[in-house]
Short mmCIF file of C-alpha atoms and ligand atoms in Angstrom, two decimals:
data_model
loop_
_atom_site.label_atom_id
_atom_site.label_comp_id
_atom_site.label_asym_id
_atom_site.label_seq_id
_atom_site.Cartn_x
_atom_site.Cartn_y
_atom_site.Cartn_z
CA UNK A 285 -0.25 -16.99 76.48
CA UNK A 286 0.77 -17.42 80.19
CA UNK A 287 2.91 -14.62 81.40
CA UNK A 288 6.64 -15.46 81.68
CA UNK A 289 7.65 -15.98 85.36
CA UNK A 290 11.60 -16.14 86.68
CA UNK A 291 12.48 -14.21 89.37
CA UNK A 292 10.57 -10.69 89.36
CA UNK A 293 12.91 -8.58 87.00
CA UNK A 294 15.62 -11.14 87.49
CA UNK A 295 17.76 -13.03 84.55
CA UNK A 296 16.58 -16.27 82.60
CA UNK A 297 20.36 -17.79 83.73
CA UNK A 298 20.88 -19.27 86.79
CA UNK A 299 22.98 -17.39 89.50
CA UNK A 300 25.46 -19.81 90.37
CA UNK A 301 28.24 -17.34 91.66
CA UNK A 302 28.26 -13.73 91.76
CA UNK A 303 30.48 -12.18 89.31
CA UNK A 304 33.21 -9.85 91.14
CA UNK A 305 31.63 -6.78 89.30
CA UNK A 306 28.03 -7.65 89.96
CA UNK A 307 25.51 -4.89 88.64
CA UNK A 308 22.87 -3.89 91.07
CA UNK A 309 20.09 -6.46 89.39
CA UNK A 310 22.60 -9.49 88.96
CA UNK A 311 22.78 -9.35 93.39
CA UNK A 312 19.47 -8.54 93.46
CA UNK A 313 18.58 -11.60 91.70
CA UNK A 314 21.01 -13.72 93.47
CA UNK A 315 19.86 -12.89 96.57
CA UNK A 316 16.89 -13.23 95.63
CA UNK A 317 17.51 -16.98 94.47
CA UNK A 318 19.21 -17.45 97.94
CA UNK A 319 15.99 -17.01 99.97
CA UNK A 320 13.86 -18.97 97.87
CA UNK A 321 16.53 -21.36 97.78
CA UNK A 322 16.72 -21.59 102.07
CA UNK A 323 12.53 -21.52 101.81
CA UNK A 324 12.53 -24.36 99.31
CA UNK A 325 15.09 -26.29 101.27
CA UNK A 326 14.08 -25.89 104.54
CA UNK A 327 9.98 -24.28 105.06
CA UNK A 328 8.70 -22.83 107.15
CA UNK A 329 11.56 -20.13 107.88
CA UNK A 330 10.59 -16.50 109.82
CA UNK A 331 12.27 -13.32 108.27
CA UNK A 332 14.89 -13.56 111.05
CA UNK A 333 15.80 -17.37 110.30
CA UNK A 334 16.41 -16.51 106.74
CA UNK A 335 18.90 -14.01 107.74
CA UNK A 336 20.66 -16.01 109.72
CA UNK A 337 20.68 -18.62 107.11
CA UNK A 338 21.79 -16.43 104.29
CA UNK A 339 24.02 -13.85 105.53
CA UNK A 340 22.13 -11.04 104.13
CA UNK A 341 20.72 -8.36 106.55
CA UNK A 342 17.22 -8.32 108.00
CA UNK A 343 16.76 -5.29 106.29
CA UNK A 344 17.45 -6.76 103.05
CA UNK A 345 15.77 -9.85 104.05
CA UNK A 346 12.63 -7.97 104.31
CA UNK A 347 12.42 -5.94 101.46
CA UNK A 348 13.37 -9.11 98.92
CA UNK A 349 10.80 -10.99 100.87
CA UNK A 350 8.44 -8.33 100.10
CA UNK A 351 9.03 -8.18 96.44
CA UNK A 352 8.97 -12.21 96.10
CA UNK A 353 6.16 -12.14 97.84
CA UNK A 354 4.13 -9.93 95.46
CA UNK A 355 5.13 -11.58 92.45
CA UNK A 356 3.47 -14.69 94.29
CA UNK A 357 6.33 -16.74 94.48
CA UNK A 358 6.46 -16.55 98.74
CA UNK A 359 3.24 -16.73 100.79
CA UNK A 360 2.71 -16.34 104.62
CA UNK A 361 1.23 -19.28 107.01
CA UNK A 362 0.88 -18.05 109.77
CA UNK A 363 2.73 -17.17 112.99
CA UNK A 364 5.52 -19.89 114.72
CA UNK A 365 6.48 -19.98 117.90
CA UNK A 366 8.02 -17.19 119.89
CA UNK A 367 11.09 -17.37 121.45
CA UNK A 368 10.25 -14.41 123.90
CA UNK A 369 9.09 -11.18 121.87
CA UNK A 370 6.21 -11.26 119.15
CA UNK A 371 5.72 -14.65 117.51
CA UNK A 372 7.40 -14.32 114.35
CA UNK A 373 5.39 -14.97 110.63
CA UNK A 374 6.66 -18.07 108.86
CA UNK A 375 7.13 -18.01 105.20
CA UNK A 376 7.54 -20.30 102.75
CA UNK A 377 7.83 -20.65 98.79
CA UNK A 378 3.93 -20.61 97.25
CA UNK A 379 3.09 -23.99 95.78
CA UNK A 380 1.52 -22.49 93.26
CA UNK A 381 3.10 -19.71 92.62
CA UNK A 382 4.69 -21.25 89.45
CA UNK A 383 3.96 -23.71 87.68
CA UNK A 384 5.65 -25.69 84.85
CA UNK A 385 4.68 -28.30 82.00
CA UNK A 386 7.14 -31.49 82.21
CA UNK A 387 7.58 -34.10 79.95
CA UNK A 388 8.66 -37.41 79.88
CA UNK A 389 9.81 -38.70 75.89
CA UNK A 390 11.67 -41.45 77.36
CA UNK A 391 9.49 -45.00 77.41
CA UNK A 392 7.00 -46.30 75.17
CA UNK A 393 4.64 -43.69 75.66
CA UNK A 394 5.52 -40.20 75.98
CA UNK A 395 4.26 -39.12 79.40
CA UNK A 396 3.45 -35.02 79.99
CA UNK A 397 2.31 -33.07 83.29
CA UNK A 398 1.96 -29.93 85.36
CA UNK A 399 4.16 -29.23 88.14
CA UNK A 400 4.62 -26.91 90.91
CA UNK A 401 6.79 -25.38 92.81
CA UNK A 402 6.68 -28.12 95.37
CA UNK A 403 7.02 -30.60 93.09
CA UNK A 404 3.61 -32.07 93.29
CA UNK A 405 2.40 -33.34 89.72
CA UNK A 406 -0.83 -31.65 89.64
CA UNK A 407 -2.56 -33.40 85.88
CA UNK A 408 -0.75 -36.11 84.14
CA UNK A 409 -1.17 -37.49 80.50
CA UNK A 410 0.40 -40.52 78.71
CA UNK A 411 -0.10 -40.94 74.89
CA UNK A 412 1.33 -43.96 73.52
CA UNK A 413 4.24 -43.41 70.80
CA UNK A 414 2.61 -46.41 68.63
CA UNK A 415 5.99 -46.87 66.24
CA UNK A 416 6.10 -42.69 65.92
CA UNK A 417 9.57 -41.04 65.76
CA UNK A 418 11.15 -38.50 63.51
CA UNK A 419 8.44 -35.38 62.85
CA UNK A 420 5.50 -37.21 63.93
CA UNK A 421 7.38 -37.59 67.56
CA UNK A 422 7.64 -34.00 67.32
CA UNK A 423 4.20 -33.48 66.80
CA UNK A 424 3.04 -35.89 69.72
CA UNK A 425 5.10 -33.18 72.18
CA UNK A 426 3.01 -30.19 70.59
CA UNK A 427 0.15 -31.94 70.81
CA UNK A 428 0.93 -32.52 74.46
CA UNK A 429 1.98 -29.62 75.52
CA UNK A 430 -0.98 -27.78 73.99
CA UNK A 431 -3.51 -30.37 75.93
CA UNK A 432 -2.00 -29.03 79.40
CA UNK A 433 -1.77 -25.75 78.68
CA UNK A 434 -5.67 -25.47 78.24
CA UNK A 435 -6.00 -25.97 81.82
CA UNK A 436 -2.65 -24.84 83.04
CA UNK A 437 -3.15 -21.93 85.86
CA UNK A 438 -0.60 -19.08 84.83
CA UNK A 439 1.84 -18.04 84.93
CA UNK A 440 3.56 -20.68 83.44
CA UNK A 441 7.64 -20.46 84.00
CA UNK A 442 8.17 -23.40 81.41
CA UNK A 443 8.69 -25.94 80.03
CA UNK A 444 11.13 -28.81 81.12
CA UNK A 445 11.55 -31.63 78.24
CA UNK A 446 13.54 -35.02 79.18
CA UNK A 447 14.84 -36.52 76.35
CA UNK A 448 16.65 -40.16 76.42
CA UNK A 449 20.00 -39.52 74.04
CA UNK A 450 22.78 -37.09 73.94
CA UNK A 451 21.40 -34.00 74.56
CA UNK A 452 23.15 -30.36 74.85
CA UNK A 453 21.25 -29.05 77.40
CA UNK A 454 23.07 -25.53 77.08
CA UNK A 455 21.16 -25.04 73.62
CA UNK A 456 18.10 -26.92 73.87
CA UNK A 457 19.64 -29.86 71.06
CA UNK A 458 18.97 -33.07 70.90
CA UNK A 459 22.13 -33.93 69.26
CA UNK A 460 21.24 -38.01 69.22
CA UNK A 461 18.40 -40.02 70.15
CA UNK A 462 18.26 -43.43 68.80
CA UNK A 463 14.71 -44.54 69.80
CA UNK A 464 13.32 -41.06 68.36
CA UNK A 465 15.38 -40.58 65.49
CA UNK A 466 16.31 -37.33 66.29
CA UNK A 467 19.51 -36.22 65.22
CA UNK A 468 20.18 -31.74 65.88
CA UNK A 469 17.47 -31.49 66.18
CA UNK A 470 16.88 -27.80 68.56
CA UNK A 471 13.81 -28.59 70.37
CA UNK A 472 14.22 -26.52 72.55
CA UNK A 473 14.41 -23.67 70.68
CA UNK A 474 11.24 -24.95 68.55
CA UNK A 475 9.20 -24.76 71.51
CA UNK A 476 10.34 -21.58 72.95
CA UNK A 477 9.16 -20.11 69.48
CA UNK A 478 6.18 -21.93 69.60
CA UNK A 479 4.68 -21.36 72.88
CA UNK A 480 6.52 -18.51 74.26
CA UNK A 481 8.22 -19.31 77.29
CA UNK A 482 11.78 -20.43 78.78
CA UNK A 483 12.11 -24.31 77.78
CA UNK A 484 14.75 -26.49 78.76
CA UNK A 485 16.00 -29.91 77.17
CA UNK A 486 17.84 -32.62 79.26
CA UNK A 487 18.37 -36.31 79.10
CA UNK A 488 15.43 -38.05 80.88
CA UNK A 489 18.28 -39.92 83.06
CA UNK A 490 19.89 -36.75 83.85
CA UNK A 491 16.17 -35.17 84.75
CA UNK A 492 15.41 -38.51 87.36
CA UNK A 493 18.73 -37.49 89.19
CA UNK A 494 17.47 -33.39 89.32
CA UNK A 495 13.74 -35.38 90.55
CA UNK A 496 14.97 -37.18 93.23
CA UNK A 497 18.00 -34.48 94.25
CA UNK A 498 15.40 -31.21 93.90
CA UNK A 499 12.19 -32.88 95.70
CA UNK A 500 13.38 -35.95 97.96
CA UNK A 501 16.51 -36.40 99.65
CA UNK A 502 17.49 -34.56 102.53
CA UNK A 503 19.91 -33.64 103.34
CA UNK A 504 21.03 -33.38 99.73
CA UNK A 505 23.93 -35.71 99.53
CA UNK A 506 26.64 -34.07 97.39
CA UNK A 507 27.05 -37.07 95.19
CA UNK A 508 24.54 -39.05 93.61
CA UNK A 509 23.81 -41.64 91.25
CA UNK A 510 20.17 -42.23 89.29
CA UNK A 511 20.17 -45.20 86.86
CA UNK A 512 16.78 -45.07 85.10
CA UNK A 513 15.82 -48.83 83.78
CA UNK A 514 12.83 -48.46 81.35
CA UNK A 515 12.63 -48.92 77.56
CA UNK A 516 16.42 -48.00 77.90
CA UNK A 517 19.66 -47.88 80.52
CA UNK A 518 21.01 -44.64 81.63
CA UNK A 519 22.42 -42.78 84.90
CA UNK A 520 22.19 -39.27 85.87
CA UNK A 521 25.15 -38.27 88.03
CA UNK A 522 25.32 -35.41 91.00
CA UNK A 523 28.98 -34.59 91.21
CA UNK A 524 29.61 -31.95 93.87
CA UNK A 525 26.22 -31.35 93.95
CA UNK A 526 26.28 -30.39 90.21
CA UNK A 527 24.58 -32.31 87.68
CA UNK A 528 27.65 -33.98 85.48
CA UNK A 529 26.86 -34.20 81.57
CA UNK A 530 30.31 -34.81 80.51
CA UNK A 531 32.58 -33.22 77.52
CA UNK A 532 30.38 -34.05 75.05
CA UNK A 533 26.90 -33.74 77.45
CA UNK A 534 27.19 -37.63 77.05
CA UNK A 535 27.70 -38.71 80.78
CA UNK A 536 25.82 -41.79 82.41
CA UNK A 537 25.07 -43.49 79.38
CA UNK A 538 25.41 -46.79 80.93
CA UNK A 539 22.97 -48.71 78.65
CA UNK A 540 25.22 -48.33 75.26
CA UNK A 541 28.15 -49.94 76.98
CA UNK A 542 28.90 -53.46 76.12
CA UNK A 543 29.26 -55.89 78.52
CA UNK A 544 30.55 -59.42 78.49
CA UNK A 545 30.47 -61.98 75.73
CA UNK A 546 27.32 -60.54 74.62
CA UNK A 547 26.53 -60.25 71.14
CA UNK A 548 22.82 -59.02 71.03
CA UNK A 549 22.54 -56.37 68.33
CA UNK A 550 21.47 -53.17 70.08
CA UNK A 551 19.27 -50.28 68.21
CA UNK A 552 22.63 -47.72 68.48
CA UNK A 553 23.78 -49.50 66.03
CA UNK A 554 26.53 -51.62 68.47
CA UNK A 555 27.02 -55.71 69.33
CA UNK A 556 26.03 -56.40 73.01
CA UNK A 557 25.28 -53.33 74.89
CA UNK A 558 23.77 -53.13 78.60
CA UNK A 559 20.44 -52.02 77.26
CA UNK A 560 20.09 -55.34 75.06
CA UNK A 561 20.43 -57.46 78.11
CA UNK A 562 18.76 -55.42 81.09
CA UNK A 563 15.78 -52.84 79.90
CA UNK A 564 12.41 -53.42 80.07
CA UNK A 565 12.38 -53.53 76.55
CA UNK A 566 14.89 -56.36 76.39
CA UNK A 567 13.18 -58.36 79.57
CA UNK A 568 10.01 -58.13 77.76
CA UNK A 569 11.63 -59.21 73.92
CA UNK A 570 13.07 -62.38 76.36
CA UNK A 571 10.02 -63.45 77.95
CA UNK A 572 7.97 -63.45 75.26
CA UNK A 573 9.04 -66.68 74.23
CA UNK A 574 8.63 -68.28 77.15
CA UNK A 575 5.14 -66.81 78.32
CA UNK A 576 2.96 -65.36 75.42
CA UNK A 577 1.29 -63.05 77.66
CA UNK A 578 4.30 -60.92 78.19
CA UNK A 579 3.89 -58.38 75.69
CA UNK A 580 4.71 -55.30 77.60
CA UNK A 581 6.56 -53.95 80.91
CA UNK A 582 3.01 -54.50 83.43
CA UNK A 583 2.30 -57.97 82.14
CA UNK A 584 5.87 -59.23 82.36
CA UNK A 585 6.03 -57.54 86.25
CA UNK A 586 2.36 -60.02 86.37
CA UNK A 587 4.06 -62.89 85.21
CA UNK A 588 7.22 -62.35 87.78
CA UNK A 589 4.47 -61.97 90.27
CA UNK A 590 2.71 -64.94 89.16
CA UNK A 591 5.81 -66.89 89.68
CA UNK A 592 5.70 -68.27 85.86
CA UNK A 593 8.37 -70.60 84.97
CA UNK A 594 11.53 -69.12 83.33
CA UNK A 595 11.02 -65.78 84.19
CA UNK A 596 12.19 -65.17 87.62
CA UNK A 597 15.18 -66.36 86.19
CA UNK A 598 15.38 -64.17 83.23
CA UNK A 599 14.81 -61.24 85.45
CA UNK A 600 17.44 -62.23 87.82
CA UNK A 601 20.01 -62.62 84.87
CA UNK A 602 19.17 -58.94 83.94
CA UNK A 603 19.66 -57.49 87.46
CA UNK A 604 22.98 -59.31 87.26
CA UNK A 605 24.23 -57.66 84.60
CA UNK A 606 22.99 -54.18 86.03
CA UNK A 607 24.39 -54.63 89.15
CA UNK A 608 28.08 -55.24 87.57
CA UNK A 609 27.57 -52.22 85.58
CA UNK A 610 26.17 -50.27 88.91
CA UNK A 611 29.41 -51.88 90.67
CA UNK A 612 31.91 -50.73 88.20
CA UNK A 613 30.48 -46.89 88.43
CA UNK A 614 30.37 -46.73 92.43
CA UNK A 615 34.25 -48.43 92.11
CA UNK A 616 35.01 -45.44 88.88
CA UNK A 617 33.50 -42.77 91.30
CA UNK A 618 33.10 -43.72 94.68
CA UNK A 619 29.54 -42.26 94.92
CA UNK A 620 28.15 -43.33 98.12
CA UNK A 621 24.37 -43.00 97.08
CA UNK A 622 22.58 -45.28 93.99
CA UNK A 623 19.35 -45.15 93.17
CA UNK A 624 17.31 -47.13 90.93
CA UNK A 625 14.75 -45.85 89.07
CA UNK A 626 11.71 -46.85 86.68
CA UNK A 627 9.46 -49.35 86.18
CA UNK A 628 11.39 -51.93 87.03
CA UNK A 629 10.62 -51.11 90.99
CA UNK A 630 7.47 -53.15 90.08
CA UNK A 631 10.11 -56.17 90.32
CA UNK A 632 10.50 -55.74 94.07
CA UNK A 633 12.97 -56.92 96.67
CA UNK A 634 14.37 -59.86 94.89
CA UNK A 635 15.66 -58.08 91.57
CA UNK A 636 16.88 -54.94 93.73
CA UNK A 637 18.90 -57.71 96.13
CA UNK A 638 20.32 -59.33 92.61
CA UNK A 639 21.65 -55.70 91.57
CA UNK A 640 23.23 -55.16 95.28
CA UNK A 641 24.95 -58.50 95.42
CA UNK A 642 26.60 -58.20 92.13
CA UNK A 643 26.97 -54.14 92.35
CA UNK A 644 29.14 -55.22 95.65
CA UNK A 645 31.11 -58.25 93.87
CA UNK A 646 32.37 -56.41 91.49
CA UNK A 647 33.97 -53.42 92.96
CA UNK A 648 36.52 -52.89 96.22
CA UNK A 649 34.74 -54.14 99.21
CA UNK A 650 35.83 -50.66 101.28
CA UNK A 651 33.76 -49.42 98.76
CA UNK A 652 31.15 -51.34 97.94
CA UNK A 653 30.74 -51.56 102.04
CA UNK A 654 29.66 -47.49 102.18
CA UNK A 655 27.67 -48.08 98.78
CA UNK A 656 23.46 -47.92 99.31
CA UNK A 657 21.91 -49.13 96.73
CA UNK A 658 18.09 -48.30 96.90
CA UNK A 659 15.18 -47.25 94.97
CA UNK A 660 14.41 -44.38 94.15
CA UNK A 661 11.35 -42.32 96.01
CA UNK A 662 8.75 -42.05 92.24
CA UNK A 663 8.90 -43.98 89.23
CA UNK A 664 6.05 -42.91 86.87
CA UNK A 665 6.64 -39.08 86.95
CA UNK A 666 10.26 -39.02 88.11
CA UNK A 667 11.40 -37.82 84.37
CA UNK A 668 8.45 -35.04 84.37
CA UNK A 669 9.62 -33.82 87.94
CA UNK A 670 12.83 -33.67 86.86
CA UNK A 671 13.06 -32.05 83.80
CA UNK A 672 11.08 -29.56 85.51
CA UNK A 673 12.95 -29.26 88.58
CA UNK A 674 15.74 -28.06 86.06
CA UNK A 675 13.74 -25.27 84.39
CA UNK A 676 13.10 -24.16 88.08
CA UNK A 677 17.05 -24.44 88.78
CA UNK A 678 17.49 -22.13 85.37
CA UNK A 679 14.51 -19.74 86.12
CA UNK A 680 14.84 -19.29 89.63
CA UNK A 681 17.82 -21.27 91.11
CA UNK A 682 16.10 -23.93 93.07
CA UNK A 683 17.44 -27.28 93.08
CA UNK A 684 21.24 -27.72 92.98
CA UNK A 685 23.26 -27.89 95.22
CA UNK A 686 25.47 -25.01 95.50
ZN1 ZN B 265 23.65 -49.71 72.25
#
């Protein structure tokens, strides 16, 4: 098995504030997480500029350098400019100084890959559920997870799982997933006992936020919204630059709230629900119909293209729908920054324009004036980057804002 790689000597939690009483280790480990935190943020950085960045002394600077740098997680490239004396050595955090097994159990297929620590996706894998849920969904992740580690360069930090449901992220529980049939079910736990390193469980909606927040804006806005349209509906939300899960870790799920007059059974067992009328899943069950060769999310995206009769419209109705939804959360929140995530990006400038007008009709037009509505920056492997962006917040304190 892969060695087990946080922060050399450090804790498995994340440092988000120092305690008053901090031992020796807990600031070592916090300070540590603040310089690979700066280096993450903003690389290349010279020993001097993360001092001045950090607060902490050169002195100190240096010596955590040092030990970050032997346990691989820092490397060297070379010298910058000088400003006068010696050119200084710029460091920044070692892509592959880590890396970490992601996984994506949130569309049709369950998707799986191997990240590092600058979020690249270095192997990716997609099995296809085929009607699985329950035990033999369980299986599927083993199986997965045992595929990439046969090739998977230690040392492994983890394993980051996104999950679509209410999940309780602080023990690793799927506590509901309706397209899985999982109900408590501790996966995370399972596969910490199984493979032997840190795992952590998240929704997959609440991982696309961590994706885009850890690996692609910048400057990191403080607020942010991620609706992820695929087989389901649902929104990860960046409140004060901390993800939001809610009392009962059930924030952002957008696609189990009914809208309008519709009626539409929906597989949570409610009448009418967001998810029945804008997925994939529902987009493709509505075309169907119309076009027999729309039997999955690529060939309806062909037929759009293809300018088929019928289903520009249906698409358009969908976006509608979503964008009142989108509208109602930026007028609940007044979060500044939307993006929209999934396969449905395949649909292009005329859905996303559908989503915008109605997002802006139905909210305050103050608001709705500062709103952008975009898409997001990846689509296939935003779930796997950000489920294990999160293990790398947990093991090493990388990608919230703090
Ligand atoms: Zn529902």
């Amino acid at each position: 098995m892969a060695a087990v790689g946080g922060v050399p000597g450090g804790m498995s939690a994340r440092a988000t504030m120092l305690p008053e009483k901090a031992t020796h280790r807990q600031t070592r480990t916090f300070n540590q997480q603040l310089v690979l935190r700066a280096l993450h943020d903003h690389s290349p950085l010279s020993r001097a500029d993360l001092a001045r960045l950090t607060g902490l002394t050169r002195t100190s600077v240096g010596d955590l350098v040092r030990t970050l740098i032997d346990s691989g997680l820092l490397e060297e490239i070379g010298r910058g400019r000088s400003s006068g004396g010696k050119s200084p050595i710029l460091l920044r955090v070692a892509p592959d100084g880590r890396h970490v097994i992601g996984l994506d159990l949130g569309g049709v297929q369950f998707g799986a890959g191997v990240v590092n620590l600058h979020g690249e996706v270095l192997r990716s894998i997609r099995q296809p559920l085929e009607g699985r849920d329950g035990n033999a969904a369980v299986e599927l992740v083993l199986q997965l997870v045992e595929i990439l580690l046969a090739d998977v360069r230690p040392p492994l930090l983890g394993i980051g799982v996104g999950v679509p449901g209410v999940i309780d992220t602080s023990t690793g529980t799927v506590r509901w997933s309706v397209s899985l049939d999982w109900a408590d079910l501790r996966l995370g736990p399972l596969l910490e006992q199984r493979f032997g390193v840190p795992v952590v469980v998240a929704n997959d909606s609440h991982a696309a936020a961590l994706a885009e927040l850890t690996f692609f804006r910048r400057p990191r806005p403080n607020n942010l919204i991620v609706i992820k349209v695929a087989r389901g509906v649902g929104a990860g939300i960046i409140l004060n630059g901390e993800l939001f899960q809610g009392d009962g870790h059930g924030a952002g799920e957008l696609g189990h709230i009914s809208v309008g007059s519709a009626t539409a059974p929906c597989r949570c067992g409610g009448k009418g629900c967001l998810e029945t009328l804008a997925s994939m899943s529902a987009l493709v069950d509505a075309a169907g119909p119309i076009e027999p060769s729309v039997i999955d999310d690529s060939s309806l995206v062909a037929a759009l293209h293809a300018g088929v009769p019928g289903i520009r419209r249906i698409v358009l109705d969908a976006a509608r729908e979503l964008g009142i939804a989108v509208g109602w959360m930026t007028g609940v929140l007044n979060v500044r920054h939307v993006l929209l995530v999934g396969p449905v990006a395949a649909f292009g400038d005329a859905w996303l324009s559908e989503v915008r007008h109605f997002a802006r009709s139905s909210v305050l037009p103050m608001l709705a004036q500062d709103t952008q509505i975009e898409f997001g920056n990846v689509h296939d492997d935003v779930v796997v980057l950000g489920a294990s962006a999160l293990l790398m917040e947990q093991q090493l304190g990388l990608a919230l804002v703090r």
